[in-house]
Structures are given as structure tokens and as C-alpha cells.
Coordinates of C-alpha atoms in Angstrom, one line a residue:
X1143 CA 15.4 19.6 14.3
X1144 CA 18.5 20.7 16.1
X1145 CA 22.0 19.4 16.1
X1146 CA 22.8 15.7 16.1
X1147 CA 22.5 13.6 19.3
X1148 CA 24.2 10.3 19.7
X1149 CA 22.2 7.5 21.4
X1150 CA 22.9 7.5 25.1
X1151 CA 23.3 4.2 26.8
X1152 CA 23.1 5.6 30.4
X1153 CA 20.8 4.1 33.0
X1154 CA 20.1 0.8 34.7
X1155 CA 17.9 -2.2 34.1
X1156 CA 15.5 -0.9 36.7
X1157 CA 13.8 1.2 34.0
X1158 CA 15.5 4.5 34.8
X1159 CA 17.3 4.4 31.5
X1160 CA 16.9 7.6 29.4
X1161 CA 18.2 7.7 25.9
X1162 CA 18.3 10.4 23.3
X1163 CA 17.9 10.2 19.6
X1164 CA 17.0 12.6 16.8
X1165 CA 14.3 10.5 15.2
X1166 CA 12.0 7.7 16.5
X1167 CA 10.2 5.6 14.0
X1168 CA 7.4 3.4 15.4
X1169 CA 6.7 0.3 13.4
X1170 CA 9.1 -1.7 11.1
X1171 CA 6.9 -1.6 8.0
X1172 CA 7.4 0.0 4.5
X1173 CA 6.4 3.5 5.7
X1174 CA 9.0 3.7 8.5
X1175 CA 11.6 2.0 6.4
X1176 CA 11.1 4.5 3.6
X1177 CA 11.0 7.6 5.8
X1178 CA 14.1 6.5 7.7
X1179 CA 16.0 5.9 4.5
X1180 CA 15.0 9.3 3.1
X1181 CA 16.1 11.1 6.3
X1182 CA 19.4 9.2 6.3
X1183 CA 19.9 10.4 2.7
X1184 CA 19.2 14.1 3.4
X1185 CA 20.6 14.3 7.0
X1186 CA 23.2 11.5 7.3
X1187 CA 24.4 12.7 10.8
X1188 CA 21.0 12.4 12.5
X1189 CA 20.5 9.4 14.8
X1190 CA 17.5 7.2 14.1
X1191 CA 15.8 4.5 16.3
X1192 CA 13.2 2.1 15.0
X1193 CA 10.9 0.2 17.4
X1194 CA 8.8 -2.8 16.3
X1195 CA 6.6 -4.7 18.8
X1196 CA 6.8 -7.9 16.7
X1197 CA 9.9 -10.0 16.2
X1198 CA 10.4 -9.3 12.5
X1199 CA 10.2 -6.5 10.0
X1200 CA 7.1 -6.1 7.8
X1201 CA 5.1 -8.7 9.7
X1202 CA 1.8 -6.8 9.6
X1203 CA 0.4 -4.8 6.6
X1204 CA 3.7 -4.9 4.7
X1205 CA 3.9 -8.7 4.7
X1206 CA 3.4 -9.9 1.1
X1207 CA 0.7 -12.4 2.1
X1208 CA -1.1 -9.6 3.9
X1209 CA -1.5 -7.2 1.0
X1210 CA -2.4 -7.3 -2.6
X1211 CA 1.2 -6.4 -3.8
X1212 CA -0.2 -4.8 -6.9
X1213 CA 2.1 -1.9 -7.2
X1214 CA -1.0 0.3 -7.4
X1215 CA -0.6 2.5 -10.4
X1216 CA -4.3 2.6 -11.5
X1217 CA -3.5 0.5 -14.6
X1218 CA -6.2 -2.0 -13.7
X1219 CA -8.1 -0.9 -10.6
X1220 CA -11.6 0.1 -11.7
X1221 CA -12.5 1.9 -8.5
X1222 CA -10.0 4.6 -9.5
X1223 CA -12.0 5.3 -12.7
X1224 CA -15.7 5.7 -11.7
X1225 CA -18.3 6.2 -14.4
X1226 CA -20.7 9.1 -14.2
X1227 CA -24.4 9.0 -14.9
X1228 CA -23.8 10.4 -18.4
X1229 CA -21.5 7.5 -19.2
X1230 CA -18.3 9.5 -19.0
X1231 CA -15.3 8.1 -17.0
X1232 CA -13.5 10.2 -14.4
X1233 CA -9.8 9.5 -14.6
X1234 CA -8.6 12.1 -12.2
X1235 CA -7.9 9.7 -9.3
X1236 CA -6.2 7.2 -11.6
X1237 CA -3.9 10.0 -12.8
X1238 CA -3.0 11.0 -9.2
X1239 CA -2.3 7.4 -8.1
X1240 CA -0.2 6.7 -11.2
X1241 CA 1.8 9.9 -10.7
X1242 CA 2.5 8.8 -7.1
X1243 CA 3.6 5.3 -8.2
X1244 CA 6.0 6.9 -10.7
X1245 CA 7.6 8.7 -7.7
X1246 CA 8.1 5.4 -5.9
X1247 CA 9.6 3.8 -9.0
X1248 CA 12.1 6.7 -9.4
X1249 CA 13.2 6.5 -5.7
X1250 CA 13.6 2.7 -5.8
X1251 CA 15.7 3.1 -8.9
X1252 CA 17.9 5.7 -7.3
X1253 CA 18.2 3.5 -4.2
X1254 CA 19.5 0.7 -6.3
X1255 CA 22.0 2.9 -8.1
X1256 CA 23.2 4.3 -4.8
X1257 CA 23.6 0.8 -3.2
X1258 CA 20.8 1.3 -0.7
X1259 CA 18.9 -1.6 -2.3
X1260 CA 20.6 -4.6 -3.8
X1261 CA 18.6 -6.9 -6.0
X1262 CA 15.4 -5.6 -7.7
X1263 CA 14.2 -9.1 -8.5
X1264 CA 14.0 -9.6 -4.7
X1265 CA 11.0 -7.1 -4.5
X1266 CA 9.7 -6.1 -7.9
X1267 CA 8.8 -8.1 -11.0
X1268 CA 7.0 -7.2 -14.3
X1269 CA 3.5 -8.6 -14.7
X1270 CA 0.6 -7.4 -16.9
X1271 CA -2.1 -5.5 -15.2
X1272 CA -5.6 -6.3 -16.5
X1273 CA -9.1 -4.9 -16.0
X1274 CA -11.8 -7.6 -16.6
X1275 CA -15.5 -7.2 -17.0
X1276 CA -18.4 -9.2 -18.4
X1277 CA -22.0 -8.2 -19.3
X1278 CA -23.0 -5.7 -22.0
X1279 CA -23.2 -2.6 -19.8
X1280 CA -19.8 -3.3 -18.2
X1281 CA -18.2 -3.9 -21.6
X1282 CA -19.4 -0.4 -22.7
X1283 CA -17.9 1.0 -19.5
X1284 CA -14.6 -0.6 -20.1
X1285 CA -14.4 0.7 -23.6
X1286 CA -15.2 4.2 -22.3
X1287 CA -12.4 3.8 -19.7
X1288 CA -10.0 2.7 -22.4
X1289 CA -10.9 5.7 -24.5
X1290 CA -10.3 8.0 -21.6
X1291 CA -6.9 6.5 -20.5
X1292 CA -5.2 5.2 -23.6
X1293 CA -4.2 8.6 -24.9
X1294 CA -2.7 9.7 -21.7
X1295 CA 1.2 9.5 -21.4
X1296 CA 0.9 7.7 -18.0
X1297 CA -0.9 4.7 -19.6
X1298 CA 1.4 3.7 -22.5
X1299 CA 0.4 0.8 -24.7
X1300 CA -2.9 0.0 -23.0
X1301 CA -5.0 -2.3 -25.1
X1302 CA -8.7 -3.0 -25.3
X1303 CA -9.6 -6.6 -26.0
X1304 CA -13.1 -8.1 -26.5
X1305 CA -12.2 -11.0 -28.8
X1306 CA -12.9 -14.5 -27.3
X1307 CA -9.9 -16.0 -29.1
X1308 CA -7.4 -13.4 -27.9
X1309 CA -8.9 -13.5 -24.4
X1310 CA -8.3 -17.3 -24.3
X1311 CA -4.7 -16.9 -25.6
X1312 CA -3.7 -14.4 -22.9
X1313 CA -5.8 -15.8 -20.0
X1314 CA -6.2 -19.5 -20.6
X1315 CA -7.1 -20.3 -17.0
X1316 CA -9.9 -17.7 -17.1
X1317 CA -11.1 -18.9 -20.5
X1318 CA -11.5 -22.6 -19.7
X1319 CA -15.1 -23.5 -19.3
X1320 CA -16.3 -19.9 -19.9
X1321 CA -19.6 -19.2 -21.6
X1322 CA -18.7 -16.5 -24.0
X1323 CA -22.3 -15.7 -24.9
X1324 CA -21.9 -13.3 -22.0
X1325 CA -19.8 -10.5 -23.5
X1326 CA -16.3 -10.0 -22.0
X1327 CA -13.7 -7.2 -22.3
X1328 CA -10.2 -6.5 -21.0
X1329 CA -8.1 -3.4 -20.6
X1330 CA -4.5 -4.8 -20.8
X1331 CA -1.3 -3.0 -19.7
X1332 CA 2.0 -4.8 -20.1
X1333 CA 3.9 -2.3 -17.9
X1334 CA 2.5 -3.4 -14.5
X1335 CA 4.4 -4.8 -11.6
X1336 CA 4.2 -7.2 -8.7
X1337 CA 5.8 -5.8 -5.6
X1338 CA 6.8 -7.7 -2.5
X1339 CA 6.7 -4.9 0.0
X1340 CA 8.0 -7.2 2.8
X1341 CA 11.2 -7.9 0.9
X1342 CA 11.6 -4.2 0.0
X1343 CA 11.1 -3.2 3.7
X1344 CA 13.7 -5.6 4.9
X1345 CA 16.3 -4.4 2.4
X1346 CA 15.7 -0.8 3.5
X1347 CA 15.9 -1.6 7.2
X1348 CA 19.0 -3.7 6.7
X1349 CA 20.7 -0.7 5.0
X1350 CA 19.5 1.6 7.8
X1351 CA 21.1 -0.7 10.4
X1352 CA 24.3 -0.9 8.5
X1353 CA 24.3 3.0 8.3
X1354 CA 24.1 3.1 12.1
X1355 CA 20.4 3.3 12.9
X1356 CA 19.2 1.4 15.9
X1357 CA 16.5 -1.2 14.8
X1358 CA 14.8 -2.8 17.8
X1359 CA 12.4 -5.8 17.5
X1360 CA 10.2 -7.1 20.3
X1361 CA 9.9 -3.5 21.5
X1362 CA 6.4 -2.0 22.0
X1363 CA 5.8 1.8 22.2
X1364 CA 3.2 2.1 24.9
X1365 CA 3.1 5.9 25.5
X1366 CA 4.5 9.2 24.3
X1367 CA 4.2 12.6 25.8
X1368 CA 5.3 16.1 24.8
X1369 CA 8.0 17.8 26.8
X1370 CA 8.2 21.5 27.6
X1371 CA 11.1 22.0 25.2
X1372 CA 9.2 20.6 22.3
X1373 CA 10.8 17.2 22.4
X1374 CA 8.9 13.9 23.0
X1375 CA 9.4 11.2 25.6
X1376 CA 8.6 7.8 24.2
X1377 CA 8.1 4.9 26.5
X1378 CA 9.1 1.6 25.0
X1379 CA 8.5 -1.8 26.6
X1380 CA 11.0 -4.6 25.9
X1381 CA 8.9 -7.8 25.5
X1382 CA 12.0 -10.0 26.1
X1383 CA 13.3 -8.4 29.3
X1384 CA 10.2 -6.7 30.7
X1385 CA 12.1 -3.4 31.0
X1386 CA 10.6 -0.1 30.0
X1387 CA 12.9 2.4 28.3
X1388 CA 12.4 6.1 28.0
X1389 CA 13.6 7.7 24.8
X1390 CA 13.7 11.5 24.3
X1391 CA 13.5 12.5 20.7
X1392 CA 13.0 15.6 18.5
X1393 CA 10.8 13.9 16.0
X1394 CA 8.4 10.9 16.1
X1395 CA 6.8 9.1 13.1
X1396 CA 4.0 6.7 13.9
X1397 CA 4.1 4.1 11.1
X1398 CA 2.4 1.4 13.1
X1399 CA -0.4 0.5 10.6
X1400 CA -3.6 -0.2 12.4
X1401 CA -1.8 0.7 15.7
X1402 CA -1.2 4.3 14.6
X1403 CA -4.5 5.7 15.7
X1404 CA -4.1 4.7 19.3
X1405 CA -0.6 6.2 19.5
X1406 CA -1.6 9.4 17.8
X1407 CA -4.5 9.7 20.3
X1408 CA -2.1 9.1 23.2
X1409 CA 0.1 12.0 21.9
X1410 CA -2.8 14.4 22.5
X1411 CA -2.2 16.4 19.4
X1412 CA -5.2 18.5 18.3
X1413 CA -4.9 17.3 14.7
X1414 CA -6.0 13.8 15.4
X1415 CA -9.2 14.8 17.2
X1416 CA -12.3 13.7 15.3
X1417 CA -10.5 10.9 13.6
X1418 CA -11.6 7.3 14.1
X1419 CA -11.0 3.9 12.5
X1420 CA -13.1 1.1 11.2
X1421 CA -11.3 -2.3 11.1
X1422 CA -11.9 -4.7 8.2
X1423 CA -10.1 -8.1 7.9
X1424 CA -9.8 -10.1 4.8
X1425 CA -9.1 -13.6 3.4
X1426 CA -7.6 -14.9 0.2
X1427 CA -7.9 -18.2 -1.7
X1428 CA -4.3 -19.2 -2.5
X1429 CA -3.1 -21.6 -5.1
X1430 CA 0.5 -22.9 -5.4
X1431 CA -0.3 -25.8 -7.7
X1432 CA 2.4 -25.5 -10.5
X1433 CA 0.3 -26.6 -13.5
X1434 CA -2.4 -24.0 -12.6
X1435 CA 0.0 -21.2 -11.7
X1436 CA 1.8 -21.6 -15.0
X1437 CA -1.5 -21.0 -16.9
X1438 CA -2.0 -17.5 -15.5
X1439 CA 0.5 -14.7 -15.6
X1440 CA -1.3 -11.4 -14.9
X1441 CA -3.0 -9.3 -12.2
X1442 CA -6.6 -9.3 -13.2
X1443 CA -9.0 -6.9 -11.4
X1444 CA -12.7 -7.0 -11.7
X1445 CA -15.5 -4.7 -10.7
X1446 CA -16.9 -4.5 -7.2
X1447 CA -20.5 -5.6 -6.8
X1448 CA -23.2 -2.9 -6.4
X1449 CA -23.1 -1.5 -2.9
X1450 CA -19.7 -3.0 -2.0
X1451 CA -16.8 -0.8 -0.9
X1452 CA -13.7 -0.2 -3.1
X1453 CA -11.6 -2.5 -0.9
X1454 CA -13.8 -5.4 -2.1
X1455 CA -12.7 -5.3 -5.7
X1456 CA -12.1 -8.9 -6.7
X1457 CA -8.9 -9.9 -8.4
X1458 CA -7.0 -13.0 -9.5
X1459 CA -3.3 -12.2 -9.0
X1460 CA 0.0 -13.6 -9.9
X1461 CA 2.3 -13.1 -6.9
X1462 CA 6.0 -13.6 -6.8
X1463 CA 7.1 -14.1 -3.2
X1464 CA 10.5 -15.5 -2.3
X1465 CA 11.1 -16.1 -6.0
X1466 CA 8.2 -18.4 -6.3
X1467 CA 5.0 -17.6 -8.2
X1468 CA 1.6 -18.3 -6.9
X1469 CA -2.0 -17.2 -7.4
X1470 CA -4.2 -15.2 -5.0
X1471 CA -7.9 -14.6 -5.4
X1472 CA -10.0 -12.3 -3.2
X1473 CA -10.4 -10.5 -1.1
X1474 CA -13.2 -12.0 1.0
X1475 CA -14.0 -9.5 3.7
X1476 CA -14.1 -10.5 7.3
X1477 CA -14.5 -8.5 10.5
X1478 CA -12.7 -8.3 13.7
X1479 CA -12.5 -5.5 16.3
X1480 CA -8.7 -5.8 16.2
X1481 CA -6.7 -2.9 14.6
X1482 CA -3.8 -5.2 13.8
X1483 CA -3.7 -8.9 12.7
X1484 CA -1.8 -9.5 15.9
X1485 CA -3.8 -6.9 17.8
X1486 CA -6.2 -6.9 20.7
X1487 CA -10.0 -7.5 20.7
X1488 CA -10.4 -4.3 22.6
X1489 CA -8.7 -2.1 19.9
X1490 CA -12.0 -0.7 18.4
X1491 CA -13.6 0.0 21.8
X1492 CA -10.5 1.7 23.1
X1493 CA -10.2 3.9 20.0
X1494 CA -13.6 5.6 20.7
X1495 CA -13.0 9.0 22.4
X1496 CA -15.3 11.9 23.2
X1497 CA -13.8 13.9 20.3
X1498 CA -14.5 11.2 17.7
X1499 CA -17.7 9.6 19.1
X1500 CA -20.0 11.5 16.7
X1501 CA -17.7 10.7 13.7
X1502 CA -18.0 7.0 14.6
X1503 CA -21.7 7.1 15.1
X1504 CA -22.3 9.1 12.0
X1505 CA -20.5 6.5 9.9
X1506 CA -22.5 3.8 11.6
X1507 CA -25.7 5.4 10.3
X1508 CA -24.5 6.3 6.7
X1509 CA -22.6 3.2 5.8
X1510 CA -25.4 0.7 5.8
X1511 CA -24.2 -0.7 2.4
X1512 CA -20.9 -1.6 4.0
X1513 CA -22.6 -3.2 6.9
X1514 CA -24.8 -5.3 4.6
X1515 CA -21.7 -6.3 2.5
X1516 CA -19.8 -7.4 5.6
X1517 CA -22.7 -9.5 6.9
X1518 CA -23.1 -11.2 3.5
X1519 CA -19.4 -11.9 3.3
X1520 CA -19.2 -13.3 6.9
X1521 CA -22.1 -15.7 6.1
X1522 CA -20.2 -17.2 3.0
X1523 CA -19.4 -20.9 3.1
X1524 CA -16.4 -22.5 1.4
X1525 CA -18.7 -23.4 -1.5
X1526 CA -19.8 -19.8 -1.8
X1527 CA -16.2 -18.6 -2.0
X1528 CA -15.3 -21.0 -4.7
X1529 CA -18.5 -19.9 -6.6
X1530 CA -17.3 -16.3 -6.5
X1531 CA -13.9 -17.4 -7.8
X1532 CA -15.6 -19.1 -10.7
X1533 CA -16.6 -15.7 -12.1
X1534 CA -13.0 -15.3 -12.9
X1535 CA -12.0 -18.9 -13.2
X1536 CA -15.0 -21.0 -14.3
X1537 CA -13.2 -24.4 -14.0
X1538 CA -12.0 -23.6 -10.4
X1539 CA -12.0 -26.5 -7.9
X1540 CA -11.9 -25.9 -4.2
X1541 CA -9.3 -28.6 -3.6
X1542 CA -6.7 -26.5 -5.6
X1543 CA -7.0 -23.5 -3.2
X1544 CA -6.4 -22.9 0.5
X1545 CA -8.0 -20.1 2.6
X1546 CA -5.4 -17.7 4.1
X1547 CA -6.0 -14.7 6.3
X1548 CA -4.9 -11.4 4.9
X1549 CA -3.8 -8.3 6.9
X1550 CA -6.1 -6.2 9.0
X1551 CA -7.1 -2.8 7.5
X1552 CA -8.3 0.2 9.5
X1553 CA -10.2 2.6 7.2
X1554 CA -10.1 6.2 8.2
X1555 CA -13.1 7.9 9.7
X1556 CA -12.9 11.6 9.4
X1557 CA -15.1 14.2 11.0
X1558 CA -17.6 15.8 8.6
X1559 CA -20.1 18.4 9.9
X1560 CA -21.6 16.9 13.1
X1561 CA -21.0 13.4 12.0
X1562 CA -18.3 11.4 10.1
X1563 CA -17.4 10.0 6.8
X1564 CA -15.6 6.7 6.0
X1565 CA -12.6 7.2 3.7
X1566 CA -10.9 4.5 1.6
X1567 CA -7.4 5.9 1.2
X1568 CA -4.2 7.0 3.0
X1569 CA -4.1 10.0 5.3
X1570 CA -1.0 11.7 6.8
X1571 CA -1.6 13.5 10.1
X1572 CA 1.0 15.8 11.6
X1573 CA 1.2 18.2 14.5
X1574 CA 1.4 21.9 13.6
X1575 CA 4.9 22.2 14.9
X1576 CA 6.1 19.3 12.8
X1577 CA 7.5 17.2 15.7
X1578 CA 5.2 14.2 15.2
X1579 CA 3.4 12.7 12.3
X1580 CA 1.6 9.5 11.5
X1581 CA -0.1 7.6 8.8
X1582 CA -3.7 6.3 8.8
X1583 CA -5.6 4.2 6.3
X1584 CA -5.0 1.6 3.7
X1585 CA -4.9 1.3 -0.1
X1586 CA -3.0 2.5 -2.2
X1587 CA -0.8 2.6 0.9
X1588 CA 2.5 0.8 0.3
X1589 CA 2.6 1.6 -3.4
X1590 CA 2.6 5.3 -2.6
X1591 CA 5.0 5.1 0.4
X1592 CA 7.6 7.3 -1.2
X1593 CA 5.3 10.3 -2.1
X1594 CA 3.6 9.9 1.3
X1595 CA 6.9 10.1 3.2
X1596 CA 8.1 13.0 1.0
X1597 CA 4.9 14.7 2.1
X1598 CA 5.9 14.1 5.7
X1599 CA 9.2 15.7 5.1
X1600 CA 7.6 18.8 3.5
X1601 CA 5.1 19.1 6.3
X1602 CA 7.3 18.4 9.3
X1603 CA 10.6 19.9 8.2
X1604 CA 9.4 23.1 6.4
X1605 CA 12.5 25.0 7.7
X1606 CA 14.9 22.5 6.0
X1607 CA 12.9 21.1 3.1
X1608 CA 14.1 23.8 0.6
X1609 CA 17.7 22.9 1.3
X1610 CA 16.9 19.2 0.8
X1611 CA 15.1 19.7 -2.5
X1612 CA 18.2 19.5 -4.8
X1613 CA 19.1 16.1 -3.2
X1614 CA 15.5 14.9 -3.4
X1615 CA 15.3 15.9 -7.0
X1616 CA 18.4 13.9 -7.8
X1617 CA 16.5 10.9 -6.4
X1618 CA 13.1 11.8 -7.9
X1619 CA 13.7 13.8 -11.1
X1620 CA 9.9 14.5 -11.5
X1621 CA 9.5 15.9 -8.0
X1622 CA 7.1 18.9 -8.3
X1623 CA 6.2 18.0 -11.9
X1624 CA 3.1 16.3 -13.3
X1625 CA 4.4 13.7 -15.7
X1626 CA 1.0 13.5 -17.4
X1627 CA 1.7 17.0 -18.6
X1628 CA 5.2 16.3 -19.6
X1629 CA 5.3 13.3 -21.9
X1630 CA 8.9 13.6 -22.9
X1631 CA 10.1 13.6 -19.3
X1632 CA 7.8 10.6 -18.6
X1633 CA 9.3 8.7 -21.4
X1634 CA 12.8 9.4 -20.1
X1635 CA 12.0 8.4 -16.6
X1636 CA 10.0 5.3 -17.6
X1637 CA 12.8 4.1 -19.8
X1638 CA 15.4 4.7 -17.0
X1639 CA 13.4 3.1 -14.2
X1640 CA 12.4 0.1 -16.3
X1641 CA 16.1 -0.6 -17.0
X1642 CA 17.3 -0.1 -13.4
X1643 CA 14.5 -2.1 -11.9
X1644 CA 15.0 -4.8 -14.5
X1645 CA 11.4 -4.7 -15.7
X1646 CA 12.2 -4.7 -19.4
X1647 CA 11.6 -8.4 -20.0
X1648 CA 9.3 -10.4 -22.3
X1649 CA 5.9 -10.9 -20.7
X1650 CA 3.9 -14.1 -20.5
X1651 CA 2.0 -13.1 -23.7
X1652 CA 5.2 -12.9 -25.8
X1653 CA 5.3 -9.1 -26.2
X1654 CA 7.9 -6.7 -24.9
X1655 CA 7.0 -4.7 -21.8
X1656 CA 6.4 -1.1 -22.9
X1657 CA 9.2 1.4 -22.0
X1658 CA 8.1 4.4 -23.9
X1659 CA 4.9 6.2 -24.9
X1660 CA 3.9 3.5 -27.4
X1661 CA 4.2 -0.2 -27.8

């Protein structure tokens, strides 16, 4: 990155306008908002331009009704703690995801203290995270999971519950009408959160705009090409005026959710070759009936059915959106060839290139379980969906819930050998010279936006990163440290972030949210 360039306003409405900016961020979601704010903090003189094709921020994957909003920290997600054939539970992925979420918590706390963010209650609220299983074998698994996690510093105060009375006290909506002759068990963590990533994104983008960034809605990036001097020319179509603008920039970040693959392919960088995407849509059952919502205050995650992908893990979630609590149950998988909720039916076909054809075909052969799962889900009736809900809420009535469409997810297909493999996660792709980067994939996604964007900084600005590290460590004290191996530092950071984010409140079960290594 060279010296600072001010945005140029030269040119005419004919489309000959050429502007210059240091950084172009494509997409006004949580990833671009986070990266833009980080860059503003370490290089306050750089000019930043954000382009979003829709008319609002966080209108796709970052929208609160389009994502689970869990604040993924592996407290309750069972797909992060798989069981081996010998009965042991592998917690390595859970530790990694939790470490990443602690980084996000630290940076959000710093942003609040620095005035970048205003009201934490606007985007984050405390809520217990709960793992729920039934059946003798699953109960044994959950006990083994508890034994593996409960002694780790990152999982303070986790409880194991298999008592019917205690279950009913904490989760009355799930206990009503339940046949307890079928054994049940819970892993309960009071220190969980509900995160409205849409509200968080808007706060960050508002701050960027106040600090001088150019934030443009109704602007679609349609092409980008590398210039001989290493800069990029980005072609942006203004949906309101019909004018195409040309922006010359030193760095491009493609944070366009499902639209990122197409743009990275257009860039021509070698690093994206072999990558493909598989779109999966989803639906939720939503309840806003006050007397039911008041009876459930937790995020309760179950176990995916045999053969189902990790993204299908069922959960009954308390959500707080716009200050109002509600319940979501799902997800129910759907399918569409679109890569974005407001995308095009040709998205999947247009993503197939000679360099990723074998990756795509390879996944088609190996992922028969996913295909079977999607077909089964697509054939479900309204009655079938309510019946699935009753595994969690036996007394559920269809009239109390409405079906809403969730966001579109594009799972990463990565080349492996002569074929490909489907990955359920988040992947950062960047050019070798660091002038362009993008993000592919889904969960844990938004919850790990801060560590993902710190990774982008390290990869793409290797010549500057060491000089930024002192500033970054002021924001994220644990940067470069594994908190699981440093319990004292974890306790200090947990206590501080809990206070700053205003999460130290009495939970629905009447106990205090943990803010140290023990409860």
C-alpha cells in the first residue's frame, strides 16, 4: 500500500469517470464493516470506499433473520465436538472456534471503549447456550462431551443436567408434554450470547462514514481487473442512475457473501482456481407470541440426524432483534441455484469453470448423503416441519409459528486430488501479492469476523503488519496467545469484556452469568 490518495471526483456522467481510493470493500456486511474499521484504526489516512448492490447494509447473510445469531463459541454446537469410534470426544475444533470468538469479544469491547460502537445492547445480549440430546447413547455422548470440556478454561461453569425436574425448571417450553421415559441430558453454559450482526454491521459502517469513508448503496461491482502497476480497476454500476463508474484502487476485499466466488473468479487470480460453491437455502419457524416466548430463554442446539450435514443441526433459539425477543426453530434446508437470497437463478451454472469442473463433479459423486438430505427436506410438508419441532417442543402447535426464509449459504468446494471436497466453514482467499482478498463459506462466519479479518491483514499487508501489531494488541490483548493455555489471562479478559459488553446480568434461570473460571 502506498501513500494516501484522496477520492477523485473527476469525470462526467457518460461513464468516463475515474476515481482513486486506497481500499475498495465489496459488500456492506459484517466482514467488510469489520475490515474497514480495522484498517481505519491502523491506517487512519487511507481512503476507503464501500460498494453494496442492495439499498441497505447487512441485507444478506448478516441480516439477523438470515442467520442463527448464535455468537458461535462452541458452547452448544455439537458438530464442533465429534465422537470417535472409541467413545472419546474430540474438542480441538471447539477450542479453535471459542478462541476465535474471544478475539471478536475483545475487539468489540475495545470498539465500545473507543467510541466506534455505541450501545452493546443494540447488538449483543446474554443468553444461555445449551446442548440437548435424548436417547441412552446420546446421553452417554453428552456426558463424555461435558467431561472433555468442563475442565477447560474456555468453558467456565458448564453444567451437565440429566434430571427431569431441573430440565423442566430451566426449559419449561421443552418440558411440557415430554415423555421423560426417553432419557434426556443437557450441557448448560450461562456465558453465551445472542448477537444481532445486522445491528453491529450498521454501527460499524456508520462510524466508517463519519470517519470519512465513502459508503455507497445501490452500487453493484460488475468487474475488476489488474493493472500493470499492481493496482485494480473496479467497475461499479449505479443501479439508480445507470452510470458505470471506474475505481482504481490499491487493495480490494471481496466480502460479498455468496457473490464473492463470482467476483474472485473475474479477478483471474490463480489462488481461486479449483474452488467452487454449493448453494443451500434454509427456512425457519418463527414465533413471536409473547406467552410462548416468555417460557423459553436459551439457545438450545441438538444433534444432526445421521447422514445430515453440520449446517442442519436443529436448534430452538431465543433471538433479540430490535430489542424484541422471539423464537426461531430450524433450520429446514431448501435448495436454490442462487448464490444470494436476492441473487440470480444462473449463479450456480455461471460459477462452473474449466478449472473447478472436476472439483464440482467430484463433490456430486461423494456427497450423496447431502443430496439425500436435501431431497428429504424439500419434500417436507408443514405438518412434517411441526413434527420435527416437537422433538424440542412436544406441545408445539403450527398456528403459533410462521415459516420464514433464511439466508442463502454457499458452501466451499475445494480441489482435492483430481476431484473436490465440500467444506463447512469459512475460507480466506488472497492473491500472492496481497492486493486482493475475499471470503468464501458460511458458519461460524460472522462470529469469527474479527479473527478472519485480522488474518486478511496479516496475509495482505505483511510489510506493514509488524508495525500494526502494538495497536492491534491494544485492541485484542490475547492476539498471538492461546487463552486455553493461559487461564489467568482468559479470566482477566473474560471479566473485562463481560463488563464492557454489559453481559454480566442475571440469566433467566436466576443464576449469575459466569465471569471467571468458575461459577
